[in-house]
Structure formats: structure tokens, C-alpha cells
Short mmCIF file of C-alpha atoms in Angstrom, two decimals:
data_model
loop_
_atom_site.label_atom_id
_atom_site.label_comp_id
_atom_site.label_asym_id
_atom_site.label_seq_id
_atom_site.Cartn_x
_atom_site.Cartn_y
_atom_site.Cartn_z
CA MET J 1 0.30 -16.95 -2.64
CA ARG J 2 3.10 -16.73 -4.75
CA LEU J 3 3.62 -14.52 -7.49
CA ASN J 4 6.03 -14.39 -10.71
CA ALA J 5 7.77 -11.13 -10.86
CA LEU J 6 5.65 -9.17 -13.81
CA SER J 7 2.39 -10.58 -10.57
CA TYR J 8 4.42 -9.36 -7.86
CA TYR J 9 4.45 -5.55 -9.88
CA ALA J 10 1.42 -5.90 -11.59
CA ASP J 11 -0.22 -3.68 -8.72
CA PHE J 12 2.23 -1.27 -8.66
CA TYR J 13 2.40 0.35 -12.15
CA LEU J 14 -1.47 -0.13 -12.73
CA SER J 15 -1.53 2.19 -9.86
CA CYS J 16 0.59 4.47 -10.90
CA ALA J 17 -1.38 4.43 -14.31
CA LEU J 18 -4.18 4.65 -12.56
CA VAL J 19 -3.22 7.95 -10.41
CA LEU J 20 -2.16 9.75 -13.44
CA VAL J 21 -5.68 9.29 -14.72
CA LEU J 22 -7.52 9.90 -12.15
CA THR J 23 -5.91 12.96 -11.08
CA THR J 24 -5.27 14.35 -14.85
CA SER J 25 -9.50 13.49 -15.20
CA GLY J 26 -9.94 15.58 -11.64
CA VAL J 27 -8.36 18.76 -12.63
CA TRP J 28 -8.66 18.94 -16.26
CA ASN J 29 -10.68 21.75 -16.11
CA ALA J 30 -10.25 22.91 -12.37
CA GLY J 31 -10.21 26.06 -11.56
CA PRO J 32 -7.48 27.89 -8.90
CA ILE J 33 -10.44 26.46 -6.02
CA GLN J 34 -11.32 23.38 -7.30
CA ILE J 35 -6.94 22.57 -7.04
CA LEU J 36 -6.81 23.58 -3.88
CA ALA J 37 -10.07 21.10 -3.22
CA ALA J 38 -8.01 18.32 -4.82
CA LEU J 39 -4.39 18.63 -3.26
CA PHE J 40 -6.93 18.20 0.10
CA PHE J 41 -9.02 15.39 -1.34
CA LEU J 42 -4.86 14.09 -2.47
CA MET J 43 -3.64 14.19 0.95
CA ALA J 44 -6.68 13.21 2.86
CA GLY J 45 -7.07 9.92 0.58
CA PHE J 46 -2.45 9.51 1.58
CA VAL J 47 -3.12 9.61 5.27
CA ILE J 48 -6.11 7.63 4.87
CA TRP J 49 -4.43 4.64 2.81
CA THR J 50 -2.21 5.18 5.99
CA LEU J 51 -4.88 3.56 8.98
CA PHE J 52 -6.56 1.50 6.26
CA GLU J 53 -3.11 -0.19 5.99
CA TYR J 54 -1.82 0.00 9.10
CA LEU J 55 -5.85 -1.89 10.29
CA VAL J 56 -6.04 -4.63 7.25
CA HIS J 57 -2.05 -5.69 8.62
CA ARG J 58 -2.83 -5.67 12.34
CA ILE J 59 -6.55 -6.95 12.43
CA LEU J 60 -7.35 -9.22 8.81
CA TYR J 61 -3.85 -10.56 8.65
CA HIS J 62 -2.39 -11.58 12.12
CA ASP J 63 -5.91 -11.86 13.76
CA VAL J 64 -8.22 -13.60 11.26
CA PRO J 65 -6.80 -17.52 11.24
CA TYR J 66 -7.66 -17.88 7.61
CA PHE J 67 -5.72 -14.27 6.41
CA ARG J 68 -2.98 -14.99 9.28
CA GLU J 69 -2.24 -18.71 7.85
CA LEU J 70 -1.61 -16.36 4.33
CA HIS J 71 0.55 -13.61 5.45
CA GLY J 72 2.30 -16.44 7.13
CA ALA J 73 3.49 -17.66 4.13
CA HIS J 74 5.34 -13.68 3.95
CA HIS J 75 6.62 -14.30 7.23
CA ALA J 76 7.98 -17.70 6.51
CA GLU J 77 9.88 -16.34 3.66
CA PRO J 78 10.39 -12.62 3.32
CA ASN J 79 12.43 -12.91 0.52
CA ALA J 80 9.88 -14.84 -1.79
CA PHE J 81 8.00 -12.80 -4.37
CA ILE J 82 4.74 -14.03 -1.79
CA GLY J 83 1.62 -11.60 -1.97
CA ALA J 84 -1.92 -11.19 -2.85
CA PRO J 85 -2.65 -11.55 -6.25
CA PRO J 86 -2.39 -8.90 -8.22
CA VAL J 87 -5.36 -5.83 -8.99
CA ILE J 88 -6.87 -7.32 -6.16
CA GLY J 89 -5.49 -4.81 -4.05
CA VAL J 90 -6.75 -1.90 -6.84
CA VAL J 91 -9.80 -2.98 -7.63
CA LEU J 92 -10.64 -2.80 -3.70
CA ILE J 93 -9.15 0.49 -3.25
CA PHE J 94 -11.02 1.85 -5.70
CA LEU J 95 -14.60 -0.15 -5.10
CA ILE J 96 -14.32 0.97 -1.04
CA THR J 97 -12.69 4.56 -2.52
CA TYR J 98 -14.25 5.84 -5.19
CA VAL J 99 -17.36 4.31 -5.82
CA PRO J 100 -18.66 6.21 -2.81
CA VAL J 101 -17.90 8.84 -3.24
CA MET J 102 -18.58 9.54 -6.43
CA SER J 103 -21.68 9.87 -5.76
CA PHE J 104 -20.65 13.16 -3.28
CA SER J 105 -18.06 14.86 -6.16
CA SER J 106 -16.36 13.59 -8.88
CA LEU J 107 -12.91 15.40 -8.25
CA ALA J 108 -13.30 14.02 -4.15
CA ALA J 109 -13.26 10.63 -5.77
CA ALA J 110 -10.25 10.31 -8.07
CA LEU J 111 -8.44 12.47 -6.06
CA MET J 112 -9.09 10.06 -2.16
CA THR J 113 -8.28 7.53 -4.93
CA SER J 114 -5.33 8.17 -6.32
CA GLY J 115 -4.43 9.39 -2.40
CA MET J 116 -4.81 6.32 -1.64
CA LEU J 117 -3.27 4.91 -4.65
CA LEU J 118 0.22 6.70 -4.09
CA GLY J 119 -0.41 5.32 -0.39
CA TYR J 120 -0.30 2.11 -1.91
CA MET J 121 2.26 2.92 -4.06
CA ALA J 122 4.61 4.46 -1.11
CA TYR J 123 3.35 0.83 1.36
CA MET J 124 4.02 -1.38 -1.95
CA LEU J 125 8.05 -0.09 -2.43
CA LEU J 126 9.25 0.63 1.07
CA HIS J 127 7.44 -2.79 2.25
CA HIS J 128 10.14 -3.99 -1.14
CA ALA J 129 13.41 -2.28 -0.43
CA ALA J 130 12.98 -3.46 2.76
CA HIS J 131 13.10 -6.67 1.47
CA TYR J 132 15.34 -6.50 -1.52
CA TRP J 133 17.37 -3.18 -1.37
CA ASN J 134 21.54 -2.41 0.15
CA LEU J 135 20.45 0.32 1.59
CA PRO J 136 23.43 2.39 3.18
CA ALA J 137 23.59 1.79 7.10
CA ASN J 138 23.10 5.81 7.69
CA SER J 139 19.73 6.20 5.83
CA TRP J 140 16.23 6.98 7.01
CA LEU J 141 15.19 3.77 5.17
CA TYR J 142 17.36 1.45 6.17
CA GLN J 143 15.80 2.82 9.71
CA ALA J 144 12.76 1.41 8.61
CA ARG J 145 14.12 -2.08 7.30
CA ARG J 146 15.55 -2.85 10.93
CA HIS J 147 12.20 -1.69 12.79
CA HIS J 148 10.37 -3.40 10.36
CA SER J 149 12.60 -6.84 10.53
CA LEU J 150 11.81 -6.49 14.69
CA HIS J 151 7.89 -7.87 12.88
CA HIS J 152 9.32 -10.45 11.46
CA TYR J 153 12.12 -12.02 12.69
CA HIS J 154 11.68 -11.34 16.24
CA HIS J 155 8.06 -12.05 16.74
CA VAL J 156 7.21 -8.39 18.22
CA ASP J 157 3.34 -8.03 18.51
CA GLY J 158 3.64 -4.95 16.27
CA ASN J 159 6.28 -2.77 14.26
CA TYR J 160 3.40 -3.58 10.99
#
């Protein structure tokens, strides 16, 4: 889906706001043990996001016909503002993380969701940088962009 600049950046700003709210609410009255648990849940959410994003990109966007066609628009015009409608990614993360985990622990739900959202924000930032930023050739981010470019421009079955 072609997006305007506001909708293209909406998930990043919404995720940032939700991370602040969820993290603050999760640790507001927490003691030292809860703070350590919160850090664990935050890191776990980030790691889970990384696996989740890989699976969505690898399987859904490249193997399921309907989503493959939609994702193909991004491959056809990698520098256009093309993506999922705003808020859908944030809502999905909330539904698959916060809602089920909340039945076990509000701390775990808030911080795992924050970790997932931080992972989503990192993904959005890195993917945006790979397509739009002018990077120094000796930087790690430039090397990541070259690696990602193999996925876009050389039809390599990998580098998702």
C-alpha cells in the first residue's frame, strides 16, 4: 500500500509512545527484583520480535501469494513509501503479546510488549536507513544495507 509521509512514520511514533507508557506503568512501583524481571521481559520481547519479524518476512511476505504480491510492490519500488496501513503492526504486536501475557503477569505483559515494540522500531529504523540514508562506506549500517540489497536487487533467496 502506498503511504504518505505521515502514515509511513506513524507506527514509529506510536510505538515510541506506547513503549514509554507501558514501561512506565510496568515499573512505576516496582522494587529491585521486579526491575530485574522487567529488564528480562524487555529483552525477551526484543528477541521474540526478531524471530517473529524474520518468520513474517520469510514465510508470509515471500511464500503466501496475496502477501507476496503486496510485498512485491516494495521490491518493485524500494524507495517509495510502501507498507502496511499504519497502526496495524502496533495493534498486532499488542494483540499477540500484551493480551495473552496479561493473564499471567501485568509486568511481563507490559515489558514484553515494550520489547516487541522496541524491536519493531529498530526494524523500521534500520529498514528505512537501508533505503534512504546516505551512509559512510565504512559503517556497520552501510554493510547491513549492502547485505539487504542482495535481497532486493539480486533476487537472492535470503537476507530477509
